[in-house]
Each structure stands twice: as C-alpha cells, then as structure tokens.
C-alpha cells in the first residue's frame, strides 16, 4: 500500500474529530467528506489544503506575522529553549486522551512537542496567521491545523479538555465556551527576566526593557476558578547562529540596524504559567 499523502492524513484526522467543528458562518455542525471538504447543512464549505491544514476564515485577515518570523520562532523552539516550559505544561494536562486546543499556536512547535509527551492526545492548533499554520502543517503531521480567528472560532461548545494560550492574545469568554466542564486553561505570560539579555542590548533605557504582567494575571484570576501560578526561570547557552533568529522571532522586531552588533551567549526564559479551571 502506498504512503498516504499529507492531505489524506489530515482528512482522516479531521474526520475522526468531526464533532469538534462548528461552521464559522452559521455555527451548525460540520461534516468532512472523503474528498476533503468540510461543510455545514447550509452548504458553507471549506477545503482541506494540500499542505494538510484547513482555512476556516470566511474573510481574510491581515497579520503582522511573516513567514520569516515563524521560521525563526521554529528554529528557536526546536533548539530546546522552551523544553522546560513544554514539559511543565505537559505535566499539568491530566486525563486519558486529552483533547487540546492551542490558541494562537503560531508555527505549531509548542503544541506538537507537548502532544508527543502525552498518550493518545488530540492536538488542535488555531491561528489567524496563515503563514504560521502553513509552517505547522508542513512540519507536523497527525495534528489538526486551522487558520481561524479566536473571536469567531470554528469549534463547538464544550469540546476541549485543555486550552493552551502561549505568549498569545486571549479571549476568555470564548475559552469558557469551548472548554468541557472541569476543563483547564493554561496561559503563558512573560515575566521580568524574559529574554532580558536581548532586551538589555536592543532597548537599553527604553520602557520595552521590562515586562510587567500584573494586570493579565489579575484578569485571569477573575475569569477562572482555582487559579495556580507557576513561575519558571532558567538561563541557557545560546549558539551564535541563533542570535539573528532570536531577533527575528517577534514582530516588535527588535528593530536593530546592525544585528551583528548584538552579542549574546546565553538567554533567560522567565515565564508565568497560569492554570485555571472552568466550572
Ligand atoms: C507571539 S505569537 C505566539 C505564537 C506561539 N504561541 C509561540 O509561542 O510561538 C502570537 C500569535 O497569536 C496569533 N493571534 C493573534 N490574534 C489572534 C486571533 N484573534 N485568533 C487567532 N490567533 C491570533 C498571532 O497570529 C500569532 O501567531
Ligand atoms: Zn454554515
């Protein structure tokens, strides 16, 4: 038997998880055909792309995130800089065969690396930036990759055991709608030391030099039950070849004329992992 194409694998994976999806236009149930069309009873129809993702936006959205940015993010993540974060998140996900939605998943490496640590998980990534989802689908098979807007997400209520929201904008009302009763939100926000070596050189004396997320933490505590906050802080050596990637991986673009002037041999990760339950 020949190898299944990337598209065929995605059609199968989406078909197996059909009940998760709701039409982004009319909110009715969606079905996935053998030919790779996802459609509702009112015939709103979306094609599964040959690269293995589905675009569920009904009007295009602009994004400030480029292909180069997502490629840079991917190289940094795959280098292992976020492994401790991914391990901590995986250890917070309980239950058999958890269904996980990563909101603002970007190029998908965090979700893929978290899912490989869990048995029989179903991983679904959504991002408004098509370039991110394209990169995710290119590298990671067996997960469900969707271009979509969190403000109008293409999923049914009470579909997910865990919602991840890693360094991305959130939509708490939507998270509550999408979580199963007893489900969890895991949100990652930067803390004061996050990438401090880079910021010290890129923004000396500027207010961008430090992160403060007190308000985010407060709002999260108001929105969810039994909130727990875990801070993870560590410093890792950084290969010289990854320094430009670190500069490219955010749209604030550490806009520096001469990337070569930046010398960094180690880099600090300092993050709060917020976990909250949905009653
Ligand atoms: C800083 S990136 C983080 C990406 C990834 N979680 C990571 O840590 O590498 C923020 C992401 O949120 C996505 N995003 C912003 N607004 C969104 C929305 N309304 N719906 C879905 N994704 C959104 C962006 O396209 C971008 O990929
Ligand atoms: Zn519809």
XYZ file of N, CA and C and ligand atoms in Angstrom:
865
model
N 0.839 -1.197 0.000
C 0.000 0.000 0.000
C 0.886 1.264 0.000
N 0.558 2.216 -0.869
C 1.359 3.439 -0.948
C 1.190 4.276 0.304
N 2.132 5.227 0.490
C 2.034 6.105 1.659
C 0.882 7.082 1.474
N 0.167 7.346 2.543
C -0.915 8.328 2.464
C -0.320 9.722 2.310
N -0.960 10.563 1.503
C -0.456 11.935 1.345
C -0.766 12.713 2.621
N -0.051 13.830 2.753
C -0.272 14.711 3.895
C -1.759 15.104 3.979
N -2.345 15.413 2.810
C -3.752 15.836 2.787
C -4.655 14.691 3.241
N -4.338 13.458 2.748
C -5.174 12.304 3.111
C -5.123 12.046 4.618
N -3.939 12.214 5.209
C -3.812 12.009 6.669
C -4.652 13.065 7.399
N -4.574 14.304 6.916
C -5.340 15.383 7.568
C -6.841 15.174 7.419
N -7.267 14.732 6.239
C -8.707 14.485 6.041
C -9.172 13.455 7.078
N -8.387 12.393 7.214
C -8.745 11.330 8.151
C -8.786 11.854 9.583
N -7.740 12.612 9.964
C -7.675 13.126 11.350
C -8.855 14.069 11.624
N -9.174 14.918 10.647
C -10.291 15.857 10.865
C -11.621 15.100 10.901
N -11.744 14.092 10.037
C -12.969 13.288 10.024
C -13.168 12.585 11.369
N -12.078 12.037 11.903
C -12.154 11.345 13.203
C -12.582 12.295 14.325
N -12.356 13.591 14.106
C -12.659 14.569 15.157
C -13.731 15.576 14.722
N -14.569 15.130 13.796
C -15.622 15.974 13.212
C -16.479 16.720 14.250
N -16.869 16.058 15.376
C -17.761 16.753 16.325
C -17.153 18.004 16.947
N -15.839 18.181 16.826
C -15.234 19.393 17.391
C -15.640 20.644 16.628
N -15.929 20.485 15.334
C -16.043 21.660 14.461
C -17.454 22.233 14.393
N -17.531 23.570 14.300
C -18.794 24.275 14.066
C -18.542 25.276 12.945
N -19.536 25.479 12.123
C -19.373 26.396 10.989
C -19.069 27.811 11.495
N -17.999 28.431 10.998
C -17.675 29.789 11.463
C -18.672 30.836 10.961
N -19.539 30.439 10.012
C -20.519 31.405 9.482
C -21.866 31.260 10.198
N -22.346 29.999 10.362
C -23.692 29.837 10.926
C -23.719 28.961 12.185
N -22.558 28.473 12.610
C -22.395 27.703 13.853
C -23.022 26.306 13.830
N -23.507 25.863 12.664
C -24.047 24.493 12.605
C -22.912 23.461 12.608
N -23.290 22.213 12.828
C -22.309 21.114 12.814
C -21.658 21.018 11.433
N -20.456 20.509 11.410
C -19.720 20.363 10.141
C -19.470 18.878 9.875
N -19.471 18.521 8.596
C -19.057 17.158 8.247
C -17.876 17.242 7.283
N -17.038 16.205 7.347
C -15.848 16.164 6.489
C -16.064 15.052 5.458
N -15.967 15.415 4.172
C -16.168 14.405 3.122
C -14.846 13.686 2.846
N -14.954 12.512 2.228
C -13.751 11.742 1.856
C -12.854 12.572 0.945
N -13.467 13.486 0.176
C -12.699 14.299 -0.778
C -11.990 15.474 -0.095
N -12.287 15.695 1.191
C -11.563 16.749 1.903
C -12.257 18.094 1.943
N -13.597 18.057 1.930
C -14.359 19.297 2.113
C -15.009 19.241 3.486
N -14.940 20.364 4.211
C -15.660 20.441 5.482
C -16.831 21.377 5.241
N -18.061 20.901 5.503
C -19.201 21.770 5.213
C -20.326 21.565 6.217
N -21.211 22.582 6.272
C -22.361 22.522 7.172
C -23.620 22.263 6.349
N -24.764 22.124 7.027
C -26.024 21.818 6.333
C -26.459 22.957 5.412
N -25.989 24.172 5.682
C -26.326 25.301 4.800
C -25.323 25.463 3.665
N -24.466 24.456 3.512
C -23.511 24.434 2.396
C -22.405 25.480 2.463
N -22.104 25.957 3.648
C -20.870 26.744 3.789
C -19.740 25.723 3.787
N -18.808 25.906 2.867
C -17.860 24.816 2.620
C -16.407 25.309 2.610
N -15.523 24.507 3.186
C -14.106 24.871 3.309
C -13.269 23.663 2.879
N -12.216 23.922 2.095
C -11.373 22.827 1.594
C -10.193 22.554 2.504
N -9.891 21.287 2.701
C -8.638 20.951 3.382
C -7.526 21.113 2.332
N -6.531 21.937 2.645
C -5.487 22.280 1.660
C -4.533 21.105 1.450
N -3.835 21.126 0.336
C -2.923 20.007 0.050
C -1.796 19.919 1.081
N -1.482 21.057 1.708
C -0.425 21.041 2.746
C -0.934 20.430 4.039
N -2.274 20.170 4.144
C -2.775 19.455 5.313
C -3.384 20.320 6.399
N -3.722 21.579 6.076
C -4.400 22.421 7.078
C -5.757 22.838 6.512
N -6.577 23.479 7.353
C -7.842 23.997 6.827
C -7.966 25.487 7.176
N -8.384 26.259 6.183
C -8.594 27.691 6.413
C -10.076 27.914 6.680
N -10.411 28.227 7.935
C -11.813 28.397 8.323
C -12.168 29.865 8.549
N -11.425 30.742 7.924
C -11.768 32.167 7.972
C -12.740 32.420 6.824
N -13.817 33.167 7.084
C -14.686 33.434 5.946
C -14.382 34.769 5.304
N -13.532 35.550 5.954
C -12.946 36.691 5.232
C -11.479 36.768 5.668
N -10.603 37.167 4.728
C -9.178 37.151 5.061
C -8.836 38.188 6.133
N -7.880 37.835 6.974
C -7.434 38.782 7.999
C -5.966 39.079 7.755
N -5.598 40.312 7.963
C -4.182 40.656 7.834
C -3.433 40.162 9.061
N -2.132 39.993 8.933
C -1.340 39.607 10.092
C 0.007 40.307 10.018
N 0.511 40.692 11.177
C 1.833 41.328 11.167
C 2.928 40.278 11.284
N 2.515 39.015 11.286
C 3.484 37.932 11.451
C 3.829 37.340 10.085
N 5.113 37.310 9.763
C 5.560 36.861 8.437
C 6.058 35.413 8.483
N 6.260 34.876 7.274
C 6.839 33.533 7.139
C 8.202 33.472 7.851
N 9.004 34.530 7.653
C 10.362 34.555 8.240
C 10.286 34.541 9.768
N 9.298 35.279 10.311
C 9.146 35.313 11.764
C 8.829 33.910 12.288
N 7.902 33.215 11.622
C 7.531 31.882 12.107
C 8.691 30.896 11.942
N 9.456 31.033 10.850
C 10.618 30.143 10.677
C 11.652 30.382 11.783
N 11.844 31.660 12.125
C 12.792 31.988 13.196
C 12.301 31.416 14.525
N 10.999 31.588 14.807
C 10.414 31.047 16.045
C 10.627 29.539 16.107
N 10.385 28.893 14.957
C 10.509 27.436 14.932
C 11.946 26.990 15.253
N 12.922 27.681 14.657
C 14.309 27.276 14.917
C 14.677 27.460 16.383
N 14.208 28.545 16.967
C 14.497 28.781 18.389
C 13.807 27.722 19.257
N 12.554 27.420 18.948
C 11.815 26.459 19.793
C 12.424 25.071 19.652
N 12.754 24.688 18.412
C 13.312 23.350 18.178
C 14.722 23.234 18.786
N 15.398 24.369 18.991
C 16.736 24.315 19.624
C 16.639 23.865 21.083
N 15.425 23.880 21.640
C 15.246 23.364 23.004
C 15.058 24.453 24.048
N 15.040 25.718 23.616
C 14.959 26.813 24.591
C 13.694 26.751 25.456
N 12.610 26.196 24.891
C 11.340 26.176 25.631
C 10.981 24.776 26.162
N 11.965 23.850 26.133
C 11.646 22.470 26.545
C 11.095 22.390 27.975
N 11.691 23.162 28.884
C 11.236 23.108 30.285
C 9.790 23.593 30.385
N 9.486 24.656 29.624
C 8.101 25.148 29.624
C 7.159 24.065 29.097
N 7.541 23.441 27.980
C 6.661 22.418 27.375
C 6.470 21.246 28.338
N 7.558 20.848 29.012
C 7.468 19.732 29.969
C 6.538 20.095 31.126
N 6.659 21.327 31.620
C 5.796 21.772 32.732
C 4.339 21.760 32.290
N 4.080 22.259 31.078
C 2.691 22.288 30.592
C 2.161 20.863 30.448
N 2.967 19.971 29.860
C 2.505 18.586 29.665
C 2.156 17.949 31.009
N 2.947 18.271 32.049
C 2.692 17.639 33.353
C 1.407 18.183 33.992
N 0.915 19.319 33.498
C -0.327 19.895 34.050
C -1.570 19.345 33.349
N -1.363 18.627 32.239
C -2.511 18.113 31.476
C -2.811 16.696 31.950
N -4.027 16.539 32.490
C -4.381 15.244 33.069
C -5.393 14.514 32.204
N -5.654 13.284 32.553
C -6.730 12.517 31.917
C -6.251 11.744 30.702
N -7.060 10.757 30.332
C -6.711 9.928 29.177
C -7.159 10.600 27.889
N -6.368 10.488 26.872
C -6.688 11.017 25.542
C -7.233 12.451 25.585
N -6.468 13.363 26.185
C -6.960 14.743 26.288
C -7.085 15.410 24.913
N -8.136 16.203 24.773
C -8.332 16.978 23.538
C -7.881 18.410 23.848
N -6.843 18.848 23.132
C -6.156 20.097 23.482
C -6.274 21.091 22.334
N -6.655 22.329 22.664
C -6.683 23.393 21.655
C -5.599 24.408 21.995
N -4.680 24.668 21.061
C -3.664 25.705 21.254
C -4.103 26.950 20.496
N -4.430 28.003 21.263
C -4.983 29.224 20.670
C -3.848 30.211 20.384
N -3.726 30.610 19.124
C -2.575 31.433 18.722
C -1.338 30.558 18.698
N -1.472 29.395 18.039
C -0.418 28.355 18.094
C 0.798 28.706 17.249
N 0.690 29.728 16.391
C 1.824 30.081 15.545
C 2.226 28.924 14.664
N 3.534 28.635 14.652
C 4.029 27.567 13.758
C 3.961 26.175 14.394
N 3.288 26.056 15.498
C 2.865 24.755 15.998
C 3.849 23.937 16.821
N 5.097 24.402 16.973
C 6.082 23.544 17.654
C 5.739 23.270 19.116
N 5.210 24.277 19.819
C 4.898 24.016 21.239
C 3.846 22.906 21.333
N 2.775 23.044 20.563
C 1.693 22.053 20.646
C 2.210 20.663 20.264
N 2.971 20.600 19.194
C 3.459 19.292 18.744
C 4.343 18.652 19.821
N 5.226 19.459 20.414
C 6.167 18.906 21.397
C 5.447 18.548 22.702
N 4.381 19.275 23.040
C 3.596 18.935 24.233
C 2.818 17.640 23.969
N 2.218 17.520 22.788
C 1.413 16.323 22.477
C 2.254 15.055 22.444
N 3.518 15.153 22.024
C 4.341 13.937 21.981
C 4.637 13.418 23.398
N 4.456 14.282 24.405
C 4.707 13.837 25.783
C 3.473 13.198 26.416
N 2.331 13.234 25.698
C 1.062 12.741 26.263
C 0.538 11.596 25.408
N -0.007 10.586 26.046
C -0.516 9.461 25.262
C -1.876 9.763 24.660
N -2.045 9.407 23.409
C -3.352 9.485 22.729
C -4.010 10.856 22.757
N -3.211 11.907 22.828
C -3.842 13.228 22.844
C -4.324 13.587 21.445
N -5.315 14.482 21.405
C -5.730 15.079 20.129
C -5.296 16.534 20.208
N -4.454 16.968 19.293
C -3.948 18.343 19.307
C -4.543 19.149 18.166
N -5.143 20.289 18.527
C -5.731 21.181 17.526
C -5.079 22.552 17.705
N -4.532 23.102 16.629
C -3.919 24.431 16.708
C -4.697 25.406 15.854
N -4.958 26.595 16.408
C -5.641 27.639 15.624
C -4.800 28.909 15.658
N -4.681 29.547 14.506
C -4.001 30.838 14.441
C -4.608 31.645 13.305
N -4.657 32.960 13.515
C -5.220 33.853 12.497
C -4.224 34.066 11.351
N -2.935 33.771 11.622
C -1.896 33.986 10.603
C -1.706 32.724 9.761
N -2.064 32.823 8.481
C -1.952 31.656 7.600
C -0.502 31.165 7.503
N 0.447 32.084 7.520
C 1.854 31.679 7.394
C 2.281 30.774 8.556
N 1.733 31.024 9.737
C 2.053 30.188 10.891
C 1.493 28.782 10.708
N 0.228 28.720 10.313
C -0.442 27.419 10.148
C 0.190 26.630 8.996
N 0.587 27.336 7.947
C 1.274 26.660 6.829
C 2.555 25.976 7.322
N 3.319 26.701 8.137
C 4.565 26.131 8.668
C 4.257 24.947 9.575
N 3.209 25.066 10.390
C 2.845 23.974 11.306
C 2.480 22.719 10.512
N 1.644 22.897 9.488
C 1.192 21.743 8.699
C 2.355 21.122 7.926
N 3.280 21.976 7.510
C 4.427 21.473 6.742
C 5.263 20.515 7.599
N 5.455 20.867 8.864
C 6.383 20.083 9.691
C 5.715 19.027 10.561
N 4.457 19.233 10.923
C 3.888 18.352 11.938
C 2.602 17.686 11.474
N 2.695 16.387 11.222
C 1.526 15.604 10.801
C 0.795 15.036 12.005
N -0.469 14.707 11.798
C -1.221 13.994 12.834
C -1.913 14.934 13.806
N -1.665 16.246 13.679
C -2.398 17.228 14.479
C -3.334 17.975 13.534
N -4.262 18.740 14.104
C -5.229 19.459 13.266
C -4.849 20.934 13.270
N -4.584 21.469 12.091
C -4.111 22.857 11.985
C -5.167 23.704 11.282
N -5.611 24.772 11.946
C -6.708 25.596 11.411
C -6.306 27.067 11.360
N -6.537 27.690 10.207
C -6.474 29.153 10.159
C -7.836 29.629 10.633
N -7.860 30.453 11.664
C -9.145 30.902 12.196
C -8.936 32.016 13.193
N -10.040 32.676 13.522
C -9.990 33.816 14.437
C -10.626 33.414 15.757
N -9.875 33.619 16.824
C -10.390 33.302 18.164
C -11.681 34.051 18.486
N -11.871 35.197 17.841
C -13.081 35.977 18.096
C -14.297 35.313 17.451
N -14.060 34.349 16.577
C -15.169 33.683 15.884
C -14.725 32.252 15.590
N -14.470 31.502 16.664
C -13.739 30.252 16.453
C -14.637 29.146 15.891
N -14.074 28.297 15.061
C -14.863 27.308 14.321
C -15.040 25.984 15.069
N -15.346 26.078 16.374
C -15.482 24.852 17.169
C -16.773 24.886 17.980
N -17.269 23.704 18.293
C -18.459 23.585 19.123
C -18.163 23.867 20.593
N -19.204 24.259 21.317
C -19.076 24.486 22.764
C -18.667 23.183 23.449
N -17.962 23.320 24.562
C -17.582 22.195 25.437
C -16.864 21.080 24.674
N -15.915 21.461 23.840
C -15.203 20.479 23.012
C -13.838 20.088 23.551
N -13.220 20.928 24.403
C -11.806 20.717 24.727
C -11.586 20.483 26.223
N -10.628 19.578 26.514
C -10.240 19.332 27.911
C -9.286 20.417 28.391
N -8.408 20.871 27.479
C -7.401 21.871 27.847
C -7.280 22.898 26.728
N -7.199 24.157 27.118
C -6.899 25.218 26.154
C -5.552 25.809 26.522
N -4.653 25.835 25.549
C -3.346 26.469 25.742
C -3.384 27.861 25.131
N -2.663 28.787 25.747
C -2.611 30.151 25.227
C -1.208 30.672 25.588
N -0.285 30.417 24.673
C 1.138 30.614 24.978
C 1.643 31.891 24.315
N 1.944 32.891 25.109
C 2.508 34.162 24.615
C 1.638 34.766 23.516
N 0.326 34.555 23.631
C -0.604 34.987 22.585
C -1.793 35.733 23.199
N -2.498 36.538 22.380
C -3.704 37.190 22.900
C -4.767 36.154 23.273
N -5.574 36.501 24.280
C -6.580 35.541 24.764
C -7.989 36.045 24.484
N -8.958 35.143 24.623
C -10.371 35.526 24.571
C -11.092 34.646 25.599
N -11.169 35.156 26.838
C -11.614 34.301 27.941
C -13.054 33.822 27.785
N -13.930 34.707 27.264
C -15.330 34.268 27.090
C -15.385 33.075 26.142
N -14.602 33.152 25.074
C -14.566 32.067 24.101
C -13.930 30.819 24.719
N -12.899 30.986 25.513
C -12.262 29.831 26.167
C -13.290 29.097 27.045
N -14.110 29.887 27.778
C -15.110 29.261 28.667
C -16.152 28.507 27.846
N -16.513 29.060 26.701
C -17.496 28.377 25.838
C -16.910 27.054 25.314
N -15.645 27.069 24.969
C -15.036 25.908 24.305
C -14.618 24.791 25.258
N -14.409 25.141 26.540
C -13.929 24.114 27.483
C -15.041 23.180 27.926
N -14.680 21.907 28.087
C -15.609 20.964 28.725
C -15.732 21.366 30.198
N -16.848 21.016 30.859
C -16.932 21.305 32.303
C -15.738 20.653 32.999
N -15.099 21.398 33.872
C -13.914 20.861 34.566
C -12.641 21.002 33.752
N -12.757 21.529 32.529
C -11.565 21.707 31.676
C -10.663 22.821 32.203
N -9.451 22.881 31.629
C -8.449 23.833 32.137
C -7.932 24.755 31.045
N -7.649 25.983 31.446
C -6.905 26.897 30.569
C -5.486 26.997 31.108
N -4.514 26.891 30.213
C -3.118 27.080 30.613
C -2.571 28.240 29.785
N -2.300 29.345 30.471
C -1.843 30.549 29.765
C -0.412 30.875 30.178
N 0.417 31.198 29.203
C 1.819 31.525 29.487
C 2.062 33.005 29.199
N 2.584 33.703 30.210
C 2.898 35.128 30.026
C 4.346 35.398 30.451
N 5.002 36.326 29.752
C 6.396 36.605 30.106
C 6.508 37.355 31.425
N 7.595 37.120 32.111
C 7.893 37.840 33.350
C 9.139 38.704 33.165
N 9.501 39.411 34.238
C 10.508 40.482 34.121
C 11.822 40.060 33.454
N 12.228 38.806 33.661
C 13.538 38.415 33.130
C 13.498 37.821 31.731
N 12.301 37.749 31.127
C 12.151 37.043 29.836
C 13.028 37.678 28.753
N 13.920 36.917 28.183
C 14.838 37.362 27.118
C 15.584 38.635 27.526
N 15.925 38.732 28.801
C 16.453 40.014 29.310
C 17.778 40.383 28.656
N 18.586 39.385 28.280
C 19.889 39.697 27.674
C 19.682 40.403 26.338
N 18.657 39.969 25.620
C 18.348 40.571 24.325
C 17.798 41.984 24.512
N 16.851 42.105 25.438
C 16.225 43.411 25.629
C 17.216 44.427 26.161
N 18.159 43.963 26.977
C 19.150 44.899 27.530
C 19.962 45.525 26.398
N 20.237 44.755 25.358
C 21.041 45.308 24.256
C 20.175 46.029 23.228
N 18.968 45.511 23.022
C 18.132 46.090 21.973
C 17.444 47.376 22.415
N 17.069 47.442 23.680
C 16.256 48.582 24.127
C 16.811 49.239 25.379
N 18.110 49.361 25.462
C 18.662 49.975 26.669
C 17.936 51.305 26.924
N 17.556 51.552 28.163
C 16.871 52.778 28.600
C 15.457 52.945 28.048
N 14.894 51.922 27.440
C 13.541 52.138 26.922
C 12.559 51.356 27.774
N 11.278 51.755 27.675
C 10.286 51.071 28.519
C 10.057 49.637 28.046
N 10.491 49.341 26.805
C 10.344 47.968 26.332
C 11.312 47.030 27.049
N 12.155 47.648 27.899
C 13.184 46.823 28.512
C 12.628 45.827 29.534
N 11.444 46.079 30.077
C 10.956 45.066 31.010
C 9.469 44.768 30.808
N 9.100 43.545 31.141
C 7.711 43.114 31.031
C 7.049 43.219 32.389
N 5.793 43.656 32.408
C 5.041 43.534 33.636
C 3.680 42.971 33.251
N 3.274 41.922 33.916
C 2.022 41.292 33.530
C 1.039 41.170 34.678
N 1.174 42.088 35.644
C 0.301 42.007 36.820
C -1.178 42.050 36.441
N -1.516 42.944 35.503
C -2.928 43.094 35.122
C -3.454 41.830 34.449
N -2.605 41.217 33.634
C -3.011 39.982 32.947
C -3.305 38.897 33.974
N -2.432 38.799 34.964
C -2.615 37.768 35.993
C -3.909 38.042 36.781
N -4.148 39.320 37.105
C -5.371 39.677 37.835
C -6.629 39.308 37.047
N -6.634 39.649 35.775
C -7.814 39.355 34.926
C -8.034 37.856 34.811
N -6.945 37.108 34.720
C -7.053 35.648 34.622
C -7.688 35.106 35.902
N -7.251 35.651 37.042
C -7.784 35.182 38.338
C -9.277 35.500 38.462
N -9.692 36.644 37.892
C -11.115 36.998 37.937
C -11.954 36.096 37.021
N -11.316 35.560 35.974
C -12.064 34.843 34.928
C -12.194 33.338 35.176
N -11.248 32.756 35.922
C -11.258 31.297 36.082
C -11.195 30.909 37.562
N -11.522 29.644 37.831
C -11.537 29.132 39.210
C -10.214 28.440 39.524
N -9.965 28.296 40.819
C -8.822 27.522 41.331
C -7.526 27.831 40.565
N -7.232 29.129 40.443
C -6.066 29.536 39.653
C -4.767 29.220 40.394
N -3.826 28.634 39.658
C -2.492 28.387 40.214
C -1.481 29.035 39.271
N -0.445 29.614 39.860
C 0.573 30.284 39.048
C 1.923 29.626 39.327
N 2.581 29.168 38.265
C 3.914 28.575 38.416
C 4.890 29.438 37.631
N 5.959 29.865 38.290
C 6.956 30.650 37.558
C 8.122 29.748 37.181
N 8.518 29.798 35.931
C 9.715 29.034 35.552
C 10.760 30.022 35.026
N 11.946 29.898 35.579
C 13.037 30.814 35.233
C 14.308 30.002 35.021
N 14.918 30.157 33.884
C 16.208 29.497 33.650
C 16.976 30.226 32.565
N 18.298 30.026 32.588
C 19.166 30.664 31.594
C 19.915 29.568 30.861
N 19.911 29.677 29.533
C 20.567 28.636 28.726
C 21.595 29.248 27.792
N 22.667 28.490 27.488
C 23.616 28.992 26.489
C 22.921 29.117 25.139
N 23.357 30.096 24.350
C 22.736 30.322 23.045
C 23.811 30.273 21.972
N 23.605 29.405 20.978
C 24.570 29.337 19.871
C 24.565 30.654 19.099
N 25.738 31.042 18.642
C 25.863 32.317 17.913
C 24.897 32.358 16.718
N 24.747 31.212 16.035
C 23.909 31.181 14.829
C 22.431 31.448 15.143
N 22.043 31.299 16.430
C 20.629 31.518 16.773
C 20.317 32.962 17.165
N 21.357 33.772 17.354
C 21.110 35.165 17.771
C 20.230 35.911 16.762
N 20.539 35.842 15.444
C 19.651 36.532 14.496
C 18.226 35.995 14.524
N 18.073 34.711 14.790
C 16.723 34.110 14.848
C 15.934 34.681 16.032
N 16.650 34.872 17.133
C 16.022 35.465 18.318
C 15.538 36.886 18.003
N 16.311 37.582 17.190
C 15.931 38.949 16.807
C 14.741 38.954 15.856
N 14.637 37.897 15.051
C 13.563 37.859 14.042
C 12.257 37.306 14.570
N 12.283 36.737 15.779
C 11.099 35.947 16.155
C 9.941 36.732 16.763
N 10.071 38.053 16.849
C 8.923 38.837 17.310
C 8.626 40.005 16.371
N 7.343 40.340 16.222
C 7.001 41.408 15.294
C 7.414 42.786 15.814
N 7.610 42.893 17.145
C 8.109 44.182 17.643
C 9.458 44.373 17.008
N 9.943 43.242 16.408
C 11.211 43.191 15.716
C 12.161 44.009 16.533
N 12.993 43.385 17.249
C 13.968 44.161 17.958
C 14.635 44.903 16.798
N 14.018 46.037 16.380
C 14.433 46.732 15.152
C 15.809 47.348 15.314
N 16.761 46.556 14.990
C 18.132 46.989 15.191
C 18.803 47.003 13.827
N 19.447 48.091 13.528
C 20.078 48.229 12.211
C 21.106 47.130 11.979
N 21.981 46.972 12.958
C 23.096 46.064 12.757
C 22.995 44.863 13.708
N 22.409 43.773 13.176
C 22.220 42.583 14.011
C 23.547 42.061 14.555
N 24.617 42.298 13.797
C 25.917 41.740 14.201
C 26.457 42.432 15.457
N 25.900 43.638 15.732
C 26.370 44.357 16.911
C 25.870 43.710 18.201
N 24.886 42.834 18.068
C 24.314 42.193 19.252
C 25.138 40.945 19.594
N 25.650 40.922 20.798
C 26.419 39.747 21.219
C 25.750 39.141 22.445
N 25.240 37.931 22.257
C 24.562 37.261 23.377
C 25.051 35.819 23.411
N 25.493 35.367 24.550
C 25.976 33.982 24.614
C 25.041 33.110 25.462
N 24.141 33.767 26.186
C 23.152 32.998 26.942
C 21.851 33.793 26.984
N 20.766 33.074 27.238
C 19.469 33.762 27.188
C 18.558 33.221 28.294
N 17.790 34.118 28.876
C 16.941 33.760 30.025
C 15.482 33.610 29.606
N 14.898 32.550 30.093
C 13.451 32.333 29.960
C 12.858 32.577 31.347
N 11.868 33.445 31.421
C 11.229 33.759 32.699
C 9.737 33.916 32.412
N 8.967 32.901 32.770
C 7.558 32.866 32.369
C 6.671 32.519 33.546
N 5.465 33.054 33.541
C 4.443 32.572 34.460
C 3.522 31.640 33.700
N 3.263 30.490 34.291
C 2.286 29.577 33.701
C 1.040 29.646 34.587
N -0.033 30.186 34.017
C -1.282 30.359 34.774
C -2.206 29.209 34.426
N -2.717 28.546 35.435
C -3.660 27.461 35.182
C -4.969 27.800 35.882
N -6.060 27.707 35.132
C -7.371 27.998 35.723
C -8.371 26.975 35.259
N -9.398 26.760 36.092
C -10.413 25.761 35.738
C -11.693 26.448 35.335
N -12.488 25.693 34.585
C -13.775 26.189 34.132
C -14.830 25.376 34.874
N -15.725 26.078 35.604
C -16.668 25.298 36.425
C -17.839 24.805 35.588
C 3.684 35.977 19.824
S 2.844 34.838 18.747
C 2.987 33.343 19.709
C 2.867 32.109 18.879
C 3.099 30.792 19.625
N 2.114 30.560 20.661
C 4.500 30.783 20.201
O 4.639 30.937 21.428
O 5.458 30.630 19.443
C 1.118 35.295 18.908
C 0.219 34.531 17.950
O -1.161 34.844 18.210
C -1.839 34.851 16.960
N -3.115 35.587 17.077
C -3.290 36.908 17.343
N -4.613 37.216 17.345
C -5.300 36.062 17.072
C -6.690 35.743 16.928
N -7.657 36.669 17.058
N -7.034 34.460 16.629
C -6.070 33.514 16.482
N -4.736 33.766 16.608
C -4.350 35.022 16.906
C -0.827 35.522 16.021
O -1.119 35.312 14.663
C 0.481 34.875 16.476
O 0.810 33.712 15.769
Zn -22.685 27.270 7.900
